[in-house]
PDB file of N, CA and C in Angstrom:
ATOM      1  N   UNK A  12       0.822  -1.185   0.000  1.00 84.00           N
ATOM      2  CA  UNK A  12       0.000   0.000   0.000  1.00 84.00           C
ATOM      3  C   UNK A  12       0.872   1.258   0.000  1.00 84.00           C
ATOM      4  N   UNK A  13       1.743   1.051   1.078  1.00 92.00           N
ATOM      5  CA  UNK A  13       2.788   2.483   0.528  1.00 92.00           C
ATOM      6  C   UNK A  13       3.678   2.431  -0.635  1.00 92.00           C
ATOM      7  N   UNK A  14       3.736   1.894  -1.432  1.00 91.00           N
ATOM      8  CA  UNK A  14       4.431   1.931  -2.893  1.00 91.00           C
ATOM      9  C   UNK A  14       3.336   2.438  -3.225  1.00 91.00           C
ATOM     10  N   UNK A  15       2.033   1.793  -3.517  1.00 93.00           N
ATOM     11  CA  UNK A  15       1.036   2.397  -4.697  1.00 93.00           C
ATOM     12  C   UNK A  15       0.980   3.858  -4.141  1.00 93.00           C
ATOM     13  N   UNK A  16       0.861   4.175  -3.026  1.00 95.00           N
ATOM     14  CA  UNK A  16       0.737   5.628  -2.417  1.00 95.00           C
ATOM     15  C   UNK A  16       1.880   6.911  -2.810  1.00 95.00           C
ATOM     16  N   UNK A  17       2.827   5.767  -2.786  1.00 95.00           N
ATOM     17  CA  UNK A  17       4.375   6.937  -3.017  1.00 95.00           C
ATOM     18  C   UNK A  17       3.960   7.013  -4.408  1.00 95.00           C
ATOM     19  N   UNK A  18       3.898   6.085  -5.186  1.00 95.00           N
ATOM     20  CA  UNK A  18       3.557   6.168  -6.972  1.00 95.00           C
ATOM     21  C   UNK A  18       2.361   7.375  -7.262  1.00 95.00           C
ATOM     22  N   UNK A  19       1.052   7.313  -6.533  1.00 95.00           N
ATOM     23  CA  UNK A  19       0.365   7.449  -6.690  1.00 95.00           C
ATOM     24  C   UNK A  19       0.614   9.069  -6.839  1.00 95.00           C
ATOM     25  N   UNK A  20       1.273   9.447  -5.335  1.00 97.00           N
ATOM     26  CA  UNK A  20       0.880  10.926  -5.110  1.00 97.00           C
ATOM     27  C   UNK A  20       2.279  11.546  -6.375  1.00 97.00           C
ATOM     28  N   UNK A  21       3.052  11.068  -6.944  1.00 95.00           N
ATOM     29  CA  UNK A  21       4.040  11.400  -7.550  1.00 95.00           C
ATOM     30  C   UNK A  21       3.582  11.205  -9.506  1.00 95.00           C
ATOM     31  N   UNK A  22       2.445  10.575 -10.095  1.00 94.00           N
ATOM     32  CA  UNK A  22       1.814  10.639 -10.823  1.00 94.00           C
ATOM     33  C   UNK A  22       2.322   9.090 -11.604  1.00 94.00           C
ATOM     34  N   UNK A  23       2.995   8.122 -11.026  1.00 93.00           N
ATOM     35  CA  UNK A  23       3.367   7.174 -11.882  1.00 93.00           C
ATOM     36  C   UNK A  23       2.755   5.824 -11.874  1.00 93.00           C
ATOM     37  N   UNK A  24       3.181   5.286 -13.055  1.00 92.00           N
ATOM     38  CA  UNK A  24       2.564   4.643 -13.481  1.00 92.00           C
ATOM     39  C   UNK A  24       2.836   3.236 -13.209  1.00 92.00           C
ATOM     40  N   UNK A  25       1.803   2.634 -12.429  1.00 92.00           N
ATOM     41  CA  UNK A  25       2.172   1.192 -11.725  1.00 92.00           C
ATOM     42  C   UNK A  25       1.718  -0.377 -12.639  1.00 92.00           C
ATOM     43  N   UNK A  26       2.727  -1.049 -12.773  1.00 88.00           N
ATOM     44  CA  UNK A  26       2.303  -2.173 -13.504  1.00 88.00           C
ATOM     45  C   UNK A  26       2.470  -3.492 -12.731  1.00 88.00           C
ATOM     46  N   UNK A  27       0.669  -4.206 -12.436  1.00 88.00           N
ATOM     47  CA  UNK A  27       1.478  -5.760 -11.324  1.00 88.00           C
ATOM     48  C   UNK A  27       1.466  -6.679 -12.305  1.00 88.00           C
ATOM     49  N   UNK A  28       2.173  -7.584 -12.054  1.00 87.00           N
ATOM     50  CA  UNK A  28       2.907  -8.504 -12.474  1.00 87.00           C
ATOM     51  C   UNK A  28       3.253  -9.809 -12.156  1.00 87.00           C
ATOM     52  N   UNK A  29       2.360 -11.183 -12.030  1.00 86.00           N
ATOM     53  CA  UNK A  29       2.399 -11.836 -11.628  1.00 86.00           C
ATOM     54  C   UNK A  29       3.491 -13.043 -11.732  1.00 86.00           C
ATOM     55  N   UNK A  30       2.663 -13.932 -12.956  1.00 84.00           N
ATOM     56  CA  UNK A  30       3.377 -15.248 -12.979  1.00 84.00           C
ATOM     57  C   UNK A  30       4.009 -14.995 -14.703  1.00 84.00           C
ATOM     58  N   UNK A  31       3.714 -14.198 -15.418  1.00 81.00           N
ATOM     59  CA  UNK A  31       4.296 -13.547 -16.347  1.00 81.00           C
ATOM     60  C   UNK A  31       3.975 -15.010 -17.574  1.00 81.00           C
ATOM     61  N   UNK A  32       2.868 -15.535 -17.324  1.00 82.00           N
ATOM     62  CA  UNK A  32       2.572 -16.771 -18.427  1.00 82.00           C
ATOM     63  C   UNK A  32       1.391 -15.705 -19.266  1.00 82.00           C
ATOM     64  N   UNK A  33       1.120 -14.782 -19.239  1.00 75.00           N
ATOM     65  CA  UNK A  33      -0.085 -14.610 -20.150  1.00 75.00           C
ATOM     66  C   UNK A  33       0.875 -14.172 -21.639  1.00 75.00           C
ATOM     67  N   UNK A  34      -0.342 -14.122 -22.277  1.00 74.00           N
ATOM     68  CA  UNK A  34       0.068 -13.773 -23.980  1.00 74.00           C
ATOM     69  C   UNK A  34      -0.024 -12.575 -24.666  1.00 74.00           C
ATOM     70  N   UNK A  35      -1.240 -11.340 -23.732  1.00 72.00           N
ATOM     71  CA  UNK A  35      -1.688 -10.419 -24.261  1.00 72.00           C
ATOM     72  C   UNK A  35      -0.297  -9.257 -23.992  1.00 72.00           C
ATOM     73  N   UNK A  36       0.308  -9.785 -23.113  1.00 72.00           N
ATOM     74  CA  UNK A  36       1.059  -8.722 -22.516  1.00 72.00           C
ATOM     75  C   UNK A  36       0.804  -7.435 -21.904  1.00 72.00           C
ATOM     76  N   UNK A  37      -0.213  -8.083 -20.945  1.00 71.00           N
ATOM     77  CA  UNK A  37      -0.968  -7.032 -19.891  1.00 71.00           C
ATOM     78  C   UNK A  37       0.120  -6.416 -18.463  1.00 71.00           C
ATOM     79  N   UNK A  38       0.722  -7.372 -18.624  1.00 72.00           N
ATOM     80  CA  UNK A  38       1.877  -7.222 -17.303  1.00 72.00           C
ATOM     81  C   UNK A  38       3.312  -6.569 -18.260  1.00 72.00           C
ATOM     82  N   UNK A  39       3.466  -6.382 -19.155  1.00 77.00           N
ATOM     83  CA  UNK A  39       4.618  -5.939 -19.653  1.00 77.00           C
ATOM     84  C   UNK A  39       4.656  -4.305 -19.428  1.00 77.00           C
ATOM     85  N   UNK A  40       5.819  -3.831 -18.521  1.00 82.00           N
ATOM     86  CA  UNK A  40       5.919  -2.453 -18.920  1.00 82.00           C
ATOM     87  C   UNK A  40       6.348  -1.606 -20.393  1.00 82.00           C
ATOM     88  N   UNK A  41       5.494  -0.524 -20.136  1.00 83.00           N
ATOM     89  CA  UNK A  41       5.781  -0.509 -21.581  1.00 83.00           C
ATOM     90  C   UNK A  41       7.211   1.258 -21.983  1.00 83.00           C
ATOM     91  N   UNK A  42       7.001   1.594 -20.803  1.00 84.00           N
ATOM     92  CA  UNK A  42       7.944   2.720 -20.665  1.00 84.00           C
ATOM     93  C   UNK A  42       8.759   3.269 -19.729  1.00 84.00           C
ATOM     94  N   UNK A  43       8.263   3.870 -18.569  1.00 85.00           N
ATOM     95  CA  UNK A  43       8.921   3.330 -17.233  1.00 85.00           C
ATOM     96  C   UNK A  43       8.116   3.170 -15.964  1.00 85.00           C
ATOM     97  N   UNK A  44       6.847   2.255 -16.229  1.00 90.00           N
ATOM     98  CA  UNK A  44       6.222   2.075 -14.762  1.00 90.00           C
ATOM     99  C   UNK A  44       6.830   1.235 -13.769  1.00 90.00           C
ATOM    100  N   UNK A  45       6.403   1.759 -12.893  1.00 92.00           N
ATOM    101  CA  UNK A  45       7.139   0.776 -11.741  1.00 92.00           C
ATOM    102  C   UNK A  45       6.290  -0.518 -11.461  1.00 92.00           C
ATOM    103  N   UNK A  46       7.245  -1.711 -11.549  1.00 90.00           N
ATOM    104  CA  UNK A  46       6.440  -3.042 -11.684  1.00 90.00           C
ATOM    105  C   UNK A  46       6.326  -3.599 -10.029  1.00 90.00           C
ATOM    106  N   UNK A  47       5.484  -3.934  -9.616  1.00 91.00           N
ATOM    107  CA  UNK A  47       4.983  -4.635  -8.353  1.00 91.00           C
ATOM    108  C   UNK A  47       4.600  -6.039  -9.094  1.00 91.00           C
ATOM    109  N   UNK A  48       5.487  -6.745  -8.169  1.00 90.00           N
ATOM    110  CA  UNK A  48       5.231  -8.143  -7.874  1.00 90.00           C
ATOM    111  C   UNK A  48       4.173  -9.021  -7.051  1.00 90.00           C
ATOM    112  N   UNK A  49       3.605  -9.765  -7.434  1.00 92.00           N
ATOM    113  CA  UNK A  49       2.148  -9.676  -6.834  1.00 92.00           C
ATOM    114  C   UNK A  49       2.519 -11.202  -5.818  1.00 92.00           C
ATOM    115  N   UNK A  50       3.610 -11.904  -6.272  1.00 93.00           N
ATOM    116  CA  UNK A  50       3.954 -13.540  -6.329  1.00 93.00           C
ATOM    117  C   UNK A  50       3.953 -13.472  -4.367  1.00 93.00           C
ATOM    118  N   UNK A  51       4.292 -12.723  -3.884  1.00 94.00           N
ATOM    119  CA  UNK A  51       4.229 -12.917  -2.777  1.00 94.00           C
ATOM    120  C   UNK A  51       2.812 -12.991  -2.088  1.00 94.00           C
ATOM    121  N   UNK A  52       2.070 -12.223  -2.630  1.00 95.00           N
ATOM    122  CA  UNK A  52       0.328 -12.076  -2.290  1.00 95.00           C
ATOM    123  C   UNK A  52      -0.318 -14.099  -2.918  1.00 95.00           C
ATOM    124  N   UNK A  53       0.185 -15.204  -2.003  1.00 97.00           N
ATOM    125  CA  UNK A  53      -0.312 -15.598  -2.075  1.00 97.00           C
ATOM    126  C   UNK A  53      -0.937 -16.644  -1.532  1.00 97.00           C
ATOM    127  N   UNK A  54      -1.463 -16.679  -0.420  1.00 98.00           N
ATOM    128  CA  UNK A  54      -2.958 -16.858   0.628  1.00 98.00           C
ATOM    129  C   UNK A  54      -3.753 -17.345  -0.079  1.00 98.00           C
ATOM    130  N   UNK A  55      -4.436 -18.293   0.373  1.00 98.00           N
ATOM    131  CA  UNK A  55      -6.132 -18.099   0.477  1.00 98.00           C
ATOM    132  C   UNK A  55      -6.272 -18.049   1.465  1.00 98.00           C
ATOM    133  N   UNK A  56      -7.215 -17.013   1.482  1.00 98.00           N
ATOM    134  CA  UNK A  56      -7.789 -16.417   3.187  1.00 98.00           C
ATOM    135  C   UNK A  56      -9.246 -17.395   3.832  1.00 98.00           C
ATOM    136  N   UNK A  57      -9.880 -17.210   2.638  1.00 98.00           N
ATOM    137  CA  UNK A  57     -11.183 -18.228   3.597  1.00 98.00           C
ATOM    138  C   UNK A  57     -12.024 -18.976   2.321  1.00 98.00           C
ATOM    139  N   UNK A  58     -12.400 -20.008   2.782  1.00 98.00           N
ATOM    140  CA  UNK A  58     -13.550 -20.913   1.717  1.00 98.00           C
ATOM    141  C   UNK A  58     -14.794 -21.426   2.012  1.00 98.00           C
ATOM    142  N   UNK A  59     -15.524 -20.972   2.023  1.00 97.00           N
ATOM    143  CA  UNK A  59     -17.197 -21.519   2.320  1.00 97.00           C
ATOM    144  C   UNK A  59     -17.464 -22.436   1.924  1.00 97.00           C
ATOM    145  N   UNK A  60     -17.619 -23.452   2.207  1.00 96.00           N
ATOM    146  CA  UNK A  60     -18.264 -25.020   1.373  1.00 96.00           C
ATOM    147  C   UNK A  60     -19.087 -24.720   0.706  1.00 96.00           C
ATOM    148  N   UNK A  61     -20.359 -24.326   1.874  1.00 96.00           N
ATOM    149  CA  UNK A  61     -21.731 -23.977   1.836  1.00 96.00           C
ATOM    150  C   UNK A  61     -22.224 -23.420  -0.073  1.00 96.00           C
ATOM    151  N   UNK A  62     -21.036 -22.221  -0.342  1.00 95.00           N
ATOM    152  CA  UNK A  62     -21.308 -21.382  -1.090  1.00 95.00           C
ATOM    153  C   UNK A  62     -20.374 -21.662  -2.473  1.00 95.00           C
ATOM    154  N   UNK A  63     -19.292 -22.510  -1.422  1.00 93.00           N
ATOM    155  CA  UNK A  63     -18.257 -22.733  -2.529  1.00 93.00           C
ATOM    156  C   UNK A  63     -17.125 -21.707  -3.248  1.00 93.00           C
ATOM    157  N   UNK A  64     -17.595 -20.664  -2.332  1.00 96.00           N
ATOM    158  CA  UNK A  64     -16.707 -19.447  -2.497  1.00 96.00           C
ATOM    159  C   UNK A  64     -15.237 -19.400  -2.062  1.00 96.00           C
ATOM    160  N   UNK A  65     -14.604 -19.213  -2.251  1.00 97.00           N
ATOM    161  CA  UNK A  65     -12.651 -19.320  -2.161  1.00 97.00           C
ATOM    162  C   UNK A  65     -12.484 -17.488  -2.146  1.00 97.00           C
ATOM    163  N   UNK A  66     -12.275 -17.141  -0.866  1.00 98.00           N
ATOM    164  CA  UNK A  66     -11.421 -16.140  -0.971  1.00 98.00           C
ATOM    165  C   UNK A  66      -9.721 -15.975  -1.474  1.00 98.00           C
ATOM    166  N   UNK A  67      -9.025 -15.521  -2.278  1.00 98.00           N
ATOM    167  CA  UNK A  67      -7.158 -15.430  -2.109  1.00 98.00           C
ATOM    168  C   UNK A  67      -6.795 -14.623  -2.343  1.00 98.00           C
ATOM    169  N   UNK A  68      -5.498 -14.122  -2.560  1.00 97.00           N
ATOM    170  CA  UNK A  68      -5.000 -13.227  -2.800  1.00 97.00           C
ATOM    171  C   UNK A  68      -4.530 -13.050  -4.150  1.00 97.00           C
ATOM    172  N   UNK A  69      -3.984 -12.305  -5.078  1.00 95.00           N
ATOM    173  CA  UNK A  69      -3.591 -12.557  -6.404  1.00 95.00           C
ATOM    174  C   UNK A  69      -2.969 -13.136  -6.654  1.00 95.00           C
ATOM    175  N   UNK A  70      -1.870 -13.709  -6.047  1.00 96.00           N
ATOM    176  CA  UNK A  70       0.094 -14.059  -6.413  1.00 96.00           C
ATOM    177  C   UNK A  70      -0.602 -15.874  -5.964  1.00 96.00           C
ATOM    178  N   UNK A  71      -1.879 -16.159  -5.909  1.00 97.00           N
ATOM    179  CA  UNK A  71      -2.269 -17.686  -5.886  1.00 97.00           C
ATOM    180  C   UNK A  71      -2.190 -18.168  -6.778  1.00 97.00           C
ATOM    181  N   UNK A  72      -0.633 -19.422  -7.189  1.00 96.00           N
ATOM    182  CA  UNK A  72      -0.501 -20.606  -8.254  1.00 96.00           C
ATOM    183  C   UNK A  72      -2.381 -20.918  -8.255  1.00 96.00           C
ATOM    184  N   UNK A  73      -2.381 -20.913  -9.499  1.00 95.00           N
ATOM    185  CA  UNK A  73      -3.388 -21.565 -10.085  1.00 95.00           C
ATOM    186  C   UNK A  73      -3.543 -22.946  -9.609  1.00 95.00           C
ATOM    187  N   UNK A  74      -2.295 -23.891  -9.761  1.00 96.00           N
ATOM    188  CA  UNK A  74      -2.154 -25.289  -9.601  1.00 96.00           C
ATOM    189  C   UNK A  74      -2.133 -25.478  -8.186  1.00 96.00           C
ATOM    190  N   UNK A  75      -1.794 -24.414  -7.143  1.00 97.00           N
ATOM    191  CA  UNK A  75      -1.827 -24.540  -6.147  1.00 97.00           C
ATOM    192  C   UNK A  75      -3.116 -24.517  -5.002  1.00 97.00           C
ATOM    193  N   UNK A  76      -4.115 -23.470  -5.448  1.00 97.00           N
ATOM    194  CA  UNK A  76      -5.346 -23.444  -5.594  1.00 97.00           C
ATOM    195  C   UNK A  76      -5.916 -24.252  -5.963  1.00 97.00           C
ATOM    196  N   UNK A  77      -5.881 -25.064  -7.108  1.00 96.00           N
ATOM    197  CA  UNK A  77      -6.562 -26.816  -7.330  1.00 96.00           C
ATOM    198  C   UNK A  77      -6.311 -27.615  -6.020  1.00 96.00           C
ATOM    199  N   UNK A  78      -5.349 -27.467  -5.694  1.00 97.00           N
ATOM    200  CA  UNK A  78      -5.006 -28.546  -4.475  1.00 97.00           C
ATOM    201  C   UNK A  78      -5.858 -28.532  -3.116  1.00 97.00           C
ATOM    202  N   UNK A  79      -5.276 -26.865  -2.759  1.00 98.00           N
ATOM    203  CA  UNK A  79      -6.152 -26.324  -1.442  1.00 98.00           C
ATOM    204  C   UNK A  79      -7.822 -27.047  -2.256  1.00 98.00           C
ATOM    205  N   UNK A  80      -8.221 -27.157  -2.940  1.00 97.00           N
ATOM    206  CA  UNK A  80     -10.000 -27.019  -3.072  1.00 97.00           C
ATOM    207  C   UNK A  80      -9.849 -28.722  -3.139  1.00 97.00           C
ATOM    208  N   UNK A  81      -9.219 -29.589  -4.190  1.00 96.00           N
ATOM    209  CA  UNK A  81      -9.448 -30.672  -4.050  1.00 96.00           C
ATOM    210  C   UNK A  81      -9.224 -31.669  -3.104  1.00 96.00           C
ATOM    211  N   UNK A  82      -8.489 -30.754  -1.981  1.00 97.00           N
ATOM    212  CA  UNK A  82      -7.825 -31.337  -0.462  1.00 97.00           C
ATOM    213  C   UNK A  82      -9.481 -31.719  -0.096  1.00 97.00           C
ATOM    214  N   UNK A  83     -10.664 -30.785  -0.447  1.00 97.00           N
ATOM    215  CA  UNK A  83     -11.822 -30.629   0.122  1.00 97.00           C
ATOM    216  C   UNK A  83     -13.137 -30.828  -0.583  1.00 97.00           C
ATOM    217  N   UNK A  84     -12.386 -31.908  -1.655  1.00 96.00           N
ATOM    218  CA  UNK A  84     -13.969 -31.936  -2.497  1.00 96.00           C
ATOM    219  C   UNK A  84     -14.353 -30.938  -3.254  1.00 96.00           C
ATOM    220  N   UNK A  85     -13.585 -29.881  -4.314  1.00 95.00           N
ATOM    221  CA  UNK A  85     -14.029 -29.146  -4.999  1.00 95.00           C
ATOM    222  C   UNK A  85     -12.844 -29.122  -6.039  1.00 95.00           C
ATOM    223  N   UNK A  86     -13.567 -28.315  -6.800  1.00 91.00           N
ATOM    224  CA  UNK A  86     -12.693 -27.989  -8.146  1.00 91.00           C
ATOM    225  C   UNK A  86     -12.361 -26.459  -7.863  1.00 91.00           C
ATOM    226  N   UNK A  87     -11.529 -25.979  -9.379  1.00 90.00           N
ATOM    227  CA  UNK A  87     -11.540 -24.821  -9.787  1.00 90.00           C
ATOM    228  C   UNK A  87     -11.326 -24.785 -11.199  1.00 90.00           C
ATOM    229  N   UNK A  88     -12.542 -24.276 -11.853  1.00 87.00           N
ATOM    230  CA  UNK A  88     -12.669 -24.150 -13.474  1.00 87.00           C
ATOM    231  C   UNK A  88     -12.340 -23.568 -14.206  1.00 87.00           C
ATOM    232  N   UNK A  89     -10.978 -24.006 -13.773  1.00 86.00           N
ATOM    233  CA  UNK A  89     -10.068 -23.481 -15.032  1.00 86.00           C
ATOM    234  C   UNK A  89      -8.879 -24.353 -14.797  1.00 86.00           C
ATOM    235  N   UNK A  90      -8.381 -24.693 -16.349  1.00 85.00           N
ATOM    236  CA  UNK A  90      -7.315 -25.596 -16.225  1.00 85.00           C
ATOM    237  C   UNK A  90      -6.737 -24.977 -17.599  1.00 85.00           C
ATOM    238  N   UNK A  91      -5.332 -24.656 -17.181  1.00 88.00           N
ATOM    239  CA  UNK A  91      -4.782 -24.163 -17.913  1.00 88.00           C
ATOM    240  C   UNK A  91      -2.970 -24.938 -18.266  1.00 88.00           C
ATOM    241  N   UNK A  92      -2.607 -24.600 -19.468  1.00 86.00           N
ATOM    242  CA  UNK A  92      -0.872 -25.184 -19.520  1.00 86.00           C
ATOM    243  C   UNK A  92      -0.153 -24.583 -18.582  1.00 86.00           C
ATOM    244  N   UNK A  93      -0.706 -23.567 -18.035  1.00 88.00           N
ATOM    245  CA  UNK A  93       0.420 -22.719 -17.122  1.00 88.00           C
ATOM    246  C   UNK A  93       0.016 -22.749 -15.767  1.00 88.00           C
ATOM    247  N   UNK A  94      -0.649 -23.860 -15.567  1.00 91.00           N
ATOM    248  CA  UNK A  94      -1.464 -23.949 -14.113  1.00 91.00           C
ATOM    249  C   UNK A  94      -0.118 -23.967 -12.969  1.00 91.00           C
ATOM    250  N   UNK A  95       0.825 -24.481 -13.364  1.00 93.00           N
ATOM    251  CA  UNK A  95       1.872 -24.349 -12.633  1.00 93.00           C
ATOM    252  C   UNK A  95       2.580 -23.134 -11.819  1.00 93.00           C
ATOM    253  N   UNK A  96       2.258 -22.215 -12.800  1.00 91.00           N
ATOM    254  CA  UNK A  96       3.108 -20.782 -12.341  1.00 91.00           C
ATOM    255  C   UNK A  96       1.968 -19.734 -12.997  1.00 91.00           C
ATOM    256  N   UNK A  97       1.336 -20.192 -13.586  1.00 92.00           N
ATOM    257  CA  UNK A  97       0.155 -18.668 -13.317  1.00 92.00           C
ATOM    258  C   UNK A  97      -0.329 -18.192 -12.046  1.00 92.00           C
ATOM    259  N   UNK A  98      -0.974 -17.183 -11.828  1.00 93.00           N
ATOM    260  CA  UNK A  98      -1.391 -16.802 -10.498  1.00 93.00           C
ATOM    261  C   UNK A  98      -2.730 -16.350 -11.025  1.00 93.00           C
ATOM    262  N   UNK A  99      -3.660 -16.428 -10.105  1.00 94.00           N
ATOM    263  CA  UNK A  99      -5.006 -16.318  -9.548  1.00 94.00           C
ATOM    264  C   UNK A  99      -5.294 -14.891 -10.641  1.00 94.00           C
ATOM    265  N   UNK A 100      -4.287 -14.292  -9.957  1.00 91.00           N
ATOM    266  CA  UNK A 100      -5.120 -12.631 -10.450  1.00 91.00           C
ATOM    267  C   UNK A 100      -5.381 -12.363 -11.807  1.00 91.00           C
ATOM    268  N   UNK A 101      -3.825 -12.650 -12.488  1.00 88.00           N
ATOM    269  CA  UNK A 101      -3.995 -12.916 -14.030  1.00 88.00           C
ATOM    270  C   UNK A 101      -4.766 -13.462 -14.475  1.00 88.00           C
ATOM    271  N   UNK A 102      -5.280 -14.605 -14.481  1.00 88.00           N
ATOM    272  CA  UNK A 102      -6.122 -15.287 -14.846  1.00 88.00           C
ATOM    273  C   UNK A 102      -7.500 -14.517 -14.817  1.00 88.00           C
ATOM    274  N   UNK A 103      -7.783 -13.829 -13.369  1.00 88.00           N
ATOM    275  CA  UNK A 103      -9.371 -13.084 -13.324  1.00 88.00           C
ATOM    276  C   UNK A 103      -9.054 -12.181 -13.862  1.00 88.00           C
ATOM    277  N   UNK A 104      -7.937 -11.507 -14.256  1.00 85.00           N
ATOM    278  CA  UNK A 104      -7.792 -10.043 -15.056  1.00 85.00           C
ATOM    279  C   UNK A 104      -8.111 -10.203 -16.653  1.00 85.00           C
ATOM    280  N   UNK A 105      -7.456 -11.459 -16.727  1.00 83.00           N
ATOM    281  CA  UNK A 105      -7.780 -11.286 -18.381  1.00 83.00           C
ATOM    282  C   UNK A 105      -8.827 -12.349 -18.990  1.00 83.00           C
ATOM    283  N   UNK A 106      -9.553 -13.224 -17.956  1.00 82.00           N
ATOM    284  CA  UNK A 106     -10.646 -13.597 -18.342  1.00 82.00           C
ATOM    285  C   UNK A 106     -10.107 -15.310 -18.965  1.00 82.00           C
ATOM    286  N   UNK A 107      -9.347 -15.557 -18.673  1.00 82.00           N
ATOM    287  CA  UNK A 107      -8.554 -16.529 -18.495  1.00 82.00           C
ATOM    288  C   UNK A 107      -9.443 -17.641 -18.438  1.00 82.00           C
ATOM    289  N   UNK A 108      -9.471 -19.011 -19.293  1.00 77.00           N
ATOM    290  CA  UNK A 108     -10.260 -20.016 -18.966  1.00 77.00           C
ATOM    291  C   UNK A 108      -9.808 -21.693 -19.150  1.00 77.00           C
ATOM    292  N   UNK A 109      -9.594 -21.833 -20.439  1.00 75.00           N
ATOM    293  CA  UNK A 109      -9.512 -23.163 -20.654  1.00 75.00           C
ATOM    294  C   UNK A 109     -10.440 -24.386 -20.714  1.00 75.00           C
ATOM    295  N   UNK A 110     -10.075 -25.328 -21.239  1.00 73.00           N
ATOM    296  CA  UNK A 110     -11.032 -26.949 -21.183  1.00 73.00           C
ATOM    297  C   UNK A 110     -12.053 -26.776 -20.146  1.00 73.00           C
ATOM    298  N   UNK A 111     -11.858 -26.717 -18.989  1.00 75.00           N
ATOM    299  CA  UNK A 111     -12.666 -26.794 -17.930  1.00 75.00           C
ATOM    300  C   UNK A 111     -13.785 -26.017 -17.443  1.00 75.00           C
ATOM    301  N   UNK A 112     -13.420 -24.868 -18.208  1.00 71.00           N
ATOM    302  CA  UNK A 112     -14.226 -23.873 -17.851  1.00 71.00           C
ATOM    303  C   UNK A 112     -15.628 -24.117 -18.781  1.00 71.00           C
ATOM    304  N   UNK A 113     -15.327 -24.132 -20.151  1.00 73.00           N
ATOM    305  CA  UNK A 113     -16.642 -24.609 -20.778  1.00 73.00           C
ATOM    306  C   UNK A 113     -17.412 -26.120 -20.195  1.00 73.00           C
ATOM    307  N   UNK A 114     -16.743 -26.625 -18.992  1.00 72.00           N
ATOM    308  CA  UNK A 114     -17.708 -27.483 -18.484  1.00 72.00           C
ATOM    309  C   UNK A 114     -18.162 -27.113 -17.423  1.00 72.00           C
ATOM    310  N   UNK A 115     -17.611 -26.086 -16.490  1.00 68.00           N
ATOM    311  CA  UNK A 115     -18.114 -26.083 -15.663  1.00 68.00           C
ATOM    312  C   UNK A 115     -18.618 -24.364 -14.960  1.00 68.00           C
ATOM    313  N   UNK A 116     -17.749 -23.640 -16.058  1.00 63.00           N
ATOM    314  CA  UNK A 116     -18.396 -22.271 -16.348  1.00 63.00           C
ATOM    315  C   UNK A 116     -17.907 -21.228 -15.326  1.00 63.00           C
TER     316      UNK A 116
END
């Protein structure tokens, strides 16, 4: 929070940056923003059965997140080649899906 703050009040331009597997090149700086690393942000904080809801943080392996849920009888719909080292956030940023997702949406 105090990086985005020091950036913020100084007018620059912040780029996060996760697991660096996407294609669009949403995480690439493109001139001189300052890049934040997200890989450490990665928790899951809480999971509801009930609802099936998974709280985490961004910097959450994809593949790692399969585990935490299937430790417990659930999925997560999305299966990707980069399930290994993608992170959570990327994936919800750019709409990210794969095989699984058209089954289970």
């Amino acid at each position: 929070a105090a990086v985005l703050g020091h950036c913020n009040s100084r007018n620059l331009a912040v780029v996060p940056q996760g697991g660096n597997t996407g294609l669009v090149g949403g995480s690439v700086p493109v001139w001189d923003e300052v890049v934040v690393s997200t890989s450490r942000l990665n928790q899951v904080l809480s999971f509801d059965e009930d609802s099936g809801v998974v709280v985490c943080e961004a910097g959450v392996i994809l593949e790692n997140l399969e585990t935490y849920l299937s430790d417990r009888g659930f999925t997560v719909p999305l299966d990707l080649g980069a399930k290994g080292s993608c992170q959570i956030g990327g994936n919800v940023a750019s709409n990210a899906g794969g095989l699984r997702l058209v089954r289970w949406g």
